[in-house]
Coordinates of C-alpha atoms in Angstrom, one line a residue:
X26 CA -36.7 28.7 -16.9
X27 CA -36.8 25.3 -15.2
X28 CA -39.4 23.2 -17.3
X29 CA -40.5 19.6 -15.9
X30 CA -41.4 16.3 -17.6
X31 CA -44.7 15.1 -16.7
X32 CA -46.3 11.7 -17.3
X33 CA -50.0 11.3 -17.4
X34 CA -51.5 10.3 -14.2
X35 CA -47.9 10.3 -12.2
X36 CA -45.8 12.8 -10.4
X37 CA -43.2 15.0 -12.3
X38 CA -40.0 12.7 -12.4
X39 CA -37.7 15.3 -13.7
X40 CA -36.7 18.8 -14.0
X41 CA -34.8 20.4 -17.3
X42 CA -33.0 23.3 -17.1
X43 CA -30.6 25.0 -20.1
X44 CA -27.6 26.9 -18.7
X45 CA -27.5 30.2 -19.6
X46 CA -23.8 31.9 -18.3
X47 CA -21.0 29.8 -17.1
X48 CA -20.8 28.8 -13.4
X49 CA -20.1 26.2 -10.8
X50 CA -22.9 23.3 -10.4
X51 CA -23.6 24.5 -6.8
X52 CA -24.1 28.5 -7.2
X53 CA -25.8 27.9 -10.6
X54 CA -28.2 25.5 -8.9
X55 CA -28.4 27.3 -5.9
X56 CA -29.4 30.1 -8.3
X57 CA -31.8 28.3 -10.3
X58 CA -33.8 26.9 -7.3
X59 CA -33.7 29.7 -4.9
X60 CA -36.6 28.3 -2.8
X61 CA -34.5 25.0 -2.1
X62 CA -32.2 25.2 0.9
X63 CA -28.4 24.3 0.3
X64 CA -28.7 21.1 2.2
X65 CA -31.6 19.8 -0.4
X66 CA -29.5 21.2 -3.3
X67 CA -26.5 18.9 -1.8
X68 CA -28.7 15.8 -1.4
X69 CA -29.6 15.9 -5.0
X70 CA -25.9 15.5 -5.6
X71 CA -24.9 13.1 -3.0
X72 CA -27.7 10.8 -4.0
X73 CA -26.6 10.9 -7.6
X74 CA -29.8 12.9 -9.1
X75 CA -28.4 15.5 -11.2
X76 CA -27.1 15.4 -14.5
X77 CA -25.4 17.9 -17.4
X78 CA -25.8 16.5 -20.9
X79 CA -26.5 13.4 -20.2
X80 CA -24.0 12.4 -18.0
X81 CA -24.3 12.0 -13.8
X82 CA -22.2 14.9 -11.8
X83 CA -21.7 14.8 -8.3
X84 CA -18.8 17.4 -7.8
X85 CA -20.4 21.0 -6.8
X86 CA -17.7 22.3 -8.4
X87 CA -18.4 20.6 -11.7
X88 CA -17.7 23.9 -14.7
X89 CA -21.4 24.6 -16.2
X90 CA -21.0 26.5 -19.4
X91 CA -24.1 28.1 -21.7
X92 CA -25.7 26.0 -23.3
X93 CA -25.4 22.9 -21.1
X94 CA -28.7 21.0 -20.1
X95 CA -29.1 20.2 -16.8
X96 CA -31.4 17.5 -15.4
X97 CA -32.6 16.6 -12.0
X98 CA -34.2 12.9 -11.5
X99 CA -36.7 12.9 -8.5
X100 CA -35.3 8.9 -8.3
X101 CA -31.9 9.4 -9.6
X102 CA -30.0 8.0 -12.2
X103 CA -31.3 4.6 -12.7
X104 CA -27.7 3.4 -14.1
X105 CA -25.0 5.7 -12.6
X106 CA -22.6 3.1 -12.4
X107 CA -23.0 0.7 -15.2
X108 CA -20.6 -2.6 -13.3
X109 CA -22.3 -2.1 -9.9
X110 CA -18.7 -2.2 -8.4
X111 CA -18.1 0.7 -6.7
X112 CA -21.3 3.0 -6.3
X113 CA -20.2 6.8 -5.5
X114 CA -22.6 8.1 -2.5
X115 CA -20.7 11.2 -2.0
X116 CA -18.3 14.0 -3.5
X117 CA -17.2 17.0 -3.8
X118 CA -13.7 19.4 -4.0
X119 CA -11.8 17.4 -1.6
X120 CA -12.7 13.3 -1.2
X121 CA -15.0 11.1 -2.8
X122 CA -16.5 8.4 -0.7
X123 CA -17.7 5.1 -2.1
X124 CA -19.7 1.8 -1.5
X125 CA -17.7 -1.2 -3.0
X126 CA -19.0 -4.6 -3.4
X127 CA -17.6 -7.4 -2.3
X128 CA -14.6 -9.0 -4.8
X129 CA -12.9 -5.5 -5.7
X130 CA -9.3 -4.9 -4.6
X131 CA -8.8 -1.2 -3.0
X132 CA -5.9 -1.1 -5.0
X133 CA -3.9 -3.0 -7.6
X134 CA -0.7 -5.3 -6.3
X135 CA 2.2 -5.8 -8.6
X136 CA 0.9 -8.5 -10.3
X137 CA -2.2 -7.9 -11.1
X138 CA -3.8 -5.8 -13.7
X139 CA -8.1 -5.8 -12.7
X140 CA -9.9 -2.9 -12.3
X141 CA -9.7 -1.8 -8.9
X142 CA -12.0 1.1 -6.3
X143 CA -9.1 3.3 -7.6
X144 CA -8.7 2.6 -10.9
X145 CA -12.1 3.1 -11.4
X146 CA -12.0 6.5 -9.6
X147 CA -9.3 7.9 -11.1
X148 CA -11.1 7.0 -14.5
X149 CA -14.4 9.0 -13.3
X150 CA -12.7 12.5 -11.8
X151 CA -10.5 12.3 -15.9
X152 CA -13.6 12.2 -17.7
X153 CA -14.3 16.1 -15.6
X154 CA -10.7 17.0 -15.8
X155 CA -7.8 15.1 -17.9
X156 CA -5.0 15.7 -15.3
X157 CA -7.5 15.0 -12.3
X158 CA -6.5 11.7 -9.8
X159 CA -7.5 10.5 -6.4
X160 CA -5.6 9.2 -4.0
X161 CA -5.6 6.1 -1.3
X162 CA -6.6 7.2 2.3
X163 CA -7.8 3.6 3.6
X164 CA -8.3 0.2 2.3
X165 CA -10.6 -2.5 2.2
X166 CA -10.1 -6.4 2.1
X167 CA -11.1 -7.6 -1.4
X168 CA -13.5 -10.0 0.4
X169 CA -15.2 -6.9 2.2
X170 CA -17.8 -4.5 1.1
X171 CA -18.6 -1.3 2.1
X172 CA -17.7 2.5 2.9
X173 CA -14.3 3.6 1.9
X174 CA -12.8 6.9 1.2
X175 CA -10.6 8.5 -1.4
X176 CA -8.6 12.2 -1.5
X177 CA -8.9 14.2 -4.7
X178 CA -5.7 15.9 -3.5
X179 CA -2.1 15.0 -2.0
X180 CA -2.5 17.6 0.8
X181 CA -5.7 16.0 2.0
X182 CA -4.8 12.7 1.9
X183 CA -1.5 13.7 4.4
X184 CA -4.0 15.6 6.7
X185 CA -6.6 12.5 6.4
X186 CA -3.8 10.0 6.8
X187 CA -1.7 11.9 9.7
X188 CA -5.0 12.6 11.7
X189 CA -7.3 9.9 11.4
X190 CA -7.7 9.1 14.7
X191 CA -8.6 11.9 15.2
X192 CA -11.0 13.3 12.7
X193 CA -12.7 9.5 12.0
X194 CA -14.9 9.1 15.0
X195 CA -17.1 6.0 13.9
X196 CA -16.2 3.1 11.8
X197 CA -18.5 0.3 12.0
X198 CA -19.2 -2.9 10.3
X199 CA -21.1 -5.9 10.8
X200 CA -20.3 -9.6 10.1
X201 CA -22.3 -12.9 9.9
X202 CA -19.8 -14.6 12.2
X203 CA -19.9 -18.8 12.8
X204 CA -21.5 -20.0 16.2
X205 CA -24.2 -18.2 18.5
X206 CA -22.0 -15.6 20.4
X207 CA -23.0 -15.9 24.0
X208 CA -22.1 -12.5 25.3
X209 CA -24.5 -9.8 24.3
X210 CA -21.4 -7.1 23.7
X211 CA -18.0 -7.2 24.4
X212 CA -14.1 -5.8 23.5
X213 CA -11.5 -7.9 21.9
X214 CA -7.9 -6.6 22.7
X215 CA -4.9 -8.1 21.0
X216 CA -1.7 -7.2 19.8
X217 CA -1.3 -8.1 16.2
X218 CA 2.0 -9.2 13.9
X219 CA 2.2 -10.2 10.4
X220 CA 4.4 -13.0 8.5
X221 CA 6.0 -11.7 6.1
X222 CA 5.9 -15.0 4.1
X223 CA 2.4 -15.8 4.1
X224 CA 0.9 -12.1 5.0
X225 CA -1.4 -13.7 7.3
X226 CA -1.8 -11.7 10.3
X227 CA -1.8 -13.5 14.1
X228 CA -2.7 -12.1 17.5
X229 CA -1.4 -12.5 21.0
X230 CA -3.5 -11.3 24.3
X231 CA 0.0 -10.3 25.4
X232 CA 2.3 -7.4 23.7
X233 CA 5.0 -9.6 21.4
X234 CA 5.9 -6.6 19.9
X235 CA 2.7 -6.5 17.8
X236 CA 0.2 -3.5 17.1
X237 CA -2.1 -3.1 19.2
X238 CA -5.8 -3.7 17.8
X239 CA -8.9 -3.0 20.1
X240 CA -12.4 -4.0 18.4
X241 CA -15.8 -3.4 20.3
X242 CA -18.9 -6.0 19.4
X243 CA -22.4 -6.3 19.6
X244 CA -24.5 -9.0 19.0
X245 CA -27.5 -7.9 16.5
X246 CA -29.1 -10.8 15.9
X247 CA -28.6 -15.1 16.7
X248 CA -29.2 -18.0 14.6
X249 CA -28.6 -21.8 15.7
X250 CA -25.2 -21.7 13.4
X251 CA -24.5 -18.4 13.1
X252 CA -24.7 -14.4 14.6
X253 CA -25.3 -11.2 12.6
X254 CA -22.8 -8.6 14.7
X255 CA -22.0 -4.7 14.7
X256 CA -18.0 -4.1 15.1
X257 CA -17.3 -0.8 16.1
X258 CA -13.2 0.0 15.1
X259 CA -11.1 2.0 17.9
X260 CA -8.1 1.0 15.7
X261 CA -7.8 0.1 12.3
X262 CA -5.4 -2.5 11.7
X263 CA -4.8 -5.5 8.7
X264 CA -7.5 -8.0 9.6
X265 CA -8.3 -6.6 12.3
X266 CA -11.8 -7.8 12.5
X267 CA -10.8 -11.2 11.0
X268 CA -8.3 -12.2 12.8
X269 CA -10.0 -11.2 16.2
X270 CA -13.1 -12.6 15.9
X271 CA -11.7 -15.8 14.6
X272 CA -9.4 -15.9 18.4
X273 CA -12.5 -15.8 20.3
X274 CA -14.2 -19.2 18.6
X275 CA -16.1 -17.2 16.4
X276 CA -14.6 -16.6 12.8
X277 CA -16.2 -14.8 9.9
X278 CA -18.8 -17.2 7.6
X279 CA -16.8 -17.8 4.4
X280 CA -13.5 -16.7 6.1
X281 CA -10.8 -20.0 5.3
X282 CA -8.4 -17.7 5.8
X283 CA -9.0 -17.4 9.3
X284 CA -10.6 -20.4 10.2
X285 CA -14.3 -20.8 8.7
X286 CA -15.4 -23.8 8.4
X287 CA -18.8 -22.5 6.3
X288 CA -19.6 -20.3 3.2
X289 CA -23.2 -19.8 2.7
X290 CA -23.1 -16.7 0.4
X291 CA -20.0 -17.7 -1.2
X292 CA -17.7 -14.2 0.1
X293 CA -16.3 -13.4 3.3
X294 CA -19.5 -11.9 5.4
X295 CA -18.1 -8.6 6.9
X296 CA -19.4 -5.0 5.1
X297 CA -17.9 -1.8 6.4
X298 CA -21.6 -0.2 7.0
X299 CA -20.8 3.3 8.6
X300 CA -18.1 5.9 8.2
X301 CA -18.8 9.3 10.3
X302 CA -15.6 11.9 10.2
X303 CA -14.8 15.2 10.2
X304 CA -14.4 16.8 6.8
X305 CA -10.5 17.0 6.0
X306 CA -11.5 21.2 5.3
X307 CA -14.2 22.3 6.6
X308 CA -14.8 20.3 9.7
X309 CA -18.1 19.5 9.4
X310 CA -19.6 16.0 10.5
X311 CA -19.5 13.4 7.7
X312 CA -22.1 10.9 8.5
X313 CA -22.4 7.9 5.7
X314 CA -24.6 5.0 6.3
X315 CA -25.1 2.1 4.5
X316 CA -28.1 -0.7 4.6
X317 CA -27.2 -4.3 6.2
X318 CA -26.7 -6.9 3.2
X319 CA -30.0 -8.2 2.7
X320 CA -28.1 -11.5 2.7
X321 CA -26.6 -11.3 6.0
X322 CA -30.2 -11.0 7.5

């Protein structure tokens, strides 16, 4: 029987339930709450309500035994992730998808030793299984926030990895960028090349031999000093949005790197705000969304 919490005067908050036969999360939830549809069962999980003993689950696949207590929050977790540095907004059997704050590297280099989007993955999926990992699909810049994407498998990172072009049909970001841009929207095509020395990426209007890197713009809102912009990815390559933005007079606010003169928030102002892609087994239409920085407006 599922019993609810009830304060005087307010709305139930949250829903108790004790497991009474082993199961997945999913079935035993879809059991439970047989007047729900699957697609509200999901939500509960994708937006981080549900708990077992305590402890947030997202993964429908997540072993219930009898016993467990299972807790839905009308709100959600209030805490369900301590350090704020990598926020889980979806997951399930196959990827995990995640919003990271600004600061956090993707992935560790060889000389450092931080806690990392990764590192902190692979230390949630052990706590469900001891031999569990993730693996890297796509990365962000430290300096950027936003959407990014893990595999809970080897096979699905290949298929993600050898067909993302085709199965990732939006990536978009926005950026407080220096200047008014005059042009309402636009496309920047370059062909970009690294140095090897410095790792700094450069771009040419001609093909040197470069990559290739095609970015399409639109101007959301103008200031006196600077523009909020949308930057829809057609390819996604080092710096991309950087390095481009910076060749047309217009680098990103707190961007040295590539040419900023300012740094009113004290990061690099680009968040990756939407990923929309075709699930790497199923096929269905991933759409993630994120808010605007508060900041940036």
């Amino acid at each position: 029987m599922v019993r609810q919490k009830v304060v005087r005067g307010k709305k139930p908050f949250a829903q108790f339930h004790t497991v009474k036969h082993e199961a997945l999360l999913m079935d035993y939830l879809q059991e439970i709450f047989q007047g729900k549809s699957r697609n509200s069962i999901k939500s509960w999980l994708v937006h981080r309500q549900v708990s077992v003993n305590g402890t947030c689950v997202t993964a429908h696949d997540f072993k219930l035994s009898a016993g467990d207590e299972i807790k839905i929050s009308v709100v959600g977790e209030e805490k369900p992730n301590p350090n704020q540095k990598c926020r889980i907004v979806y997951e399930d059997n196959d990827i995990i998808v995640i919003d990271k704050r600004e600061g956090v590297l993707s992935v560790a280099t060889d000389v450092s030793t931080e806690m990392t989007a990764y590192s902190m993955m692979m230390e949630h999926v052990s706590k469900f299984k001891r031999d569990a990992r993730v693996f890297i699909v796509h990365r962000l810049d430290r300096s950027t926030s936003g959407l990014m994407m893990f595999a809970k498998s080897e096979e699905v990172q290949e298929h993600l990895r050898s067909m993302w072009n085709s199965i990732v049909l939006e990536r978009a970001y926005v950026a407080v960028v220096e200047g008014c841009v005059e042009k309402d929207n636009g496309v920047i095509k370059s062909y970009l090349t690294e140095d090897p020395k410095t790792y700094r990426m450069y771009t040419s209007p001609t093909d040197n031999g470069g990559k290739l890197a095609v970015t399409h713009y639109k101007v959301l809102k103008r200031g006196e000093h600077f523009s909020l912009v949308q930057l829809d990815l057609e390819t996604g390559r080092k710096n991309q949005i950087r390095v481009q933005m910076a060749s047309i007079g217009h680098p990103i606010a707190g961007d040295k790197r590539y040419g900023a003169k300012t740094n009113p928030l004290q990061r690099v102002c680009l968040h990756a705000r939407s990923l929309v892609f075709h699930h790497p087994t199923t096929g269905e239409v991933m759409n993630f969304q994120t808010d605007i920085p508060k900041a940036f407006l």
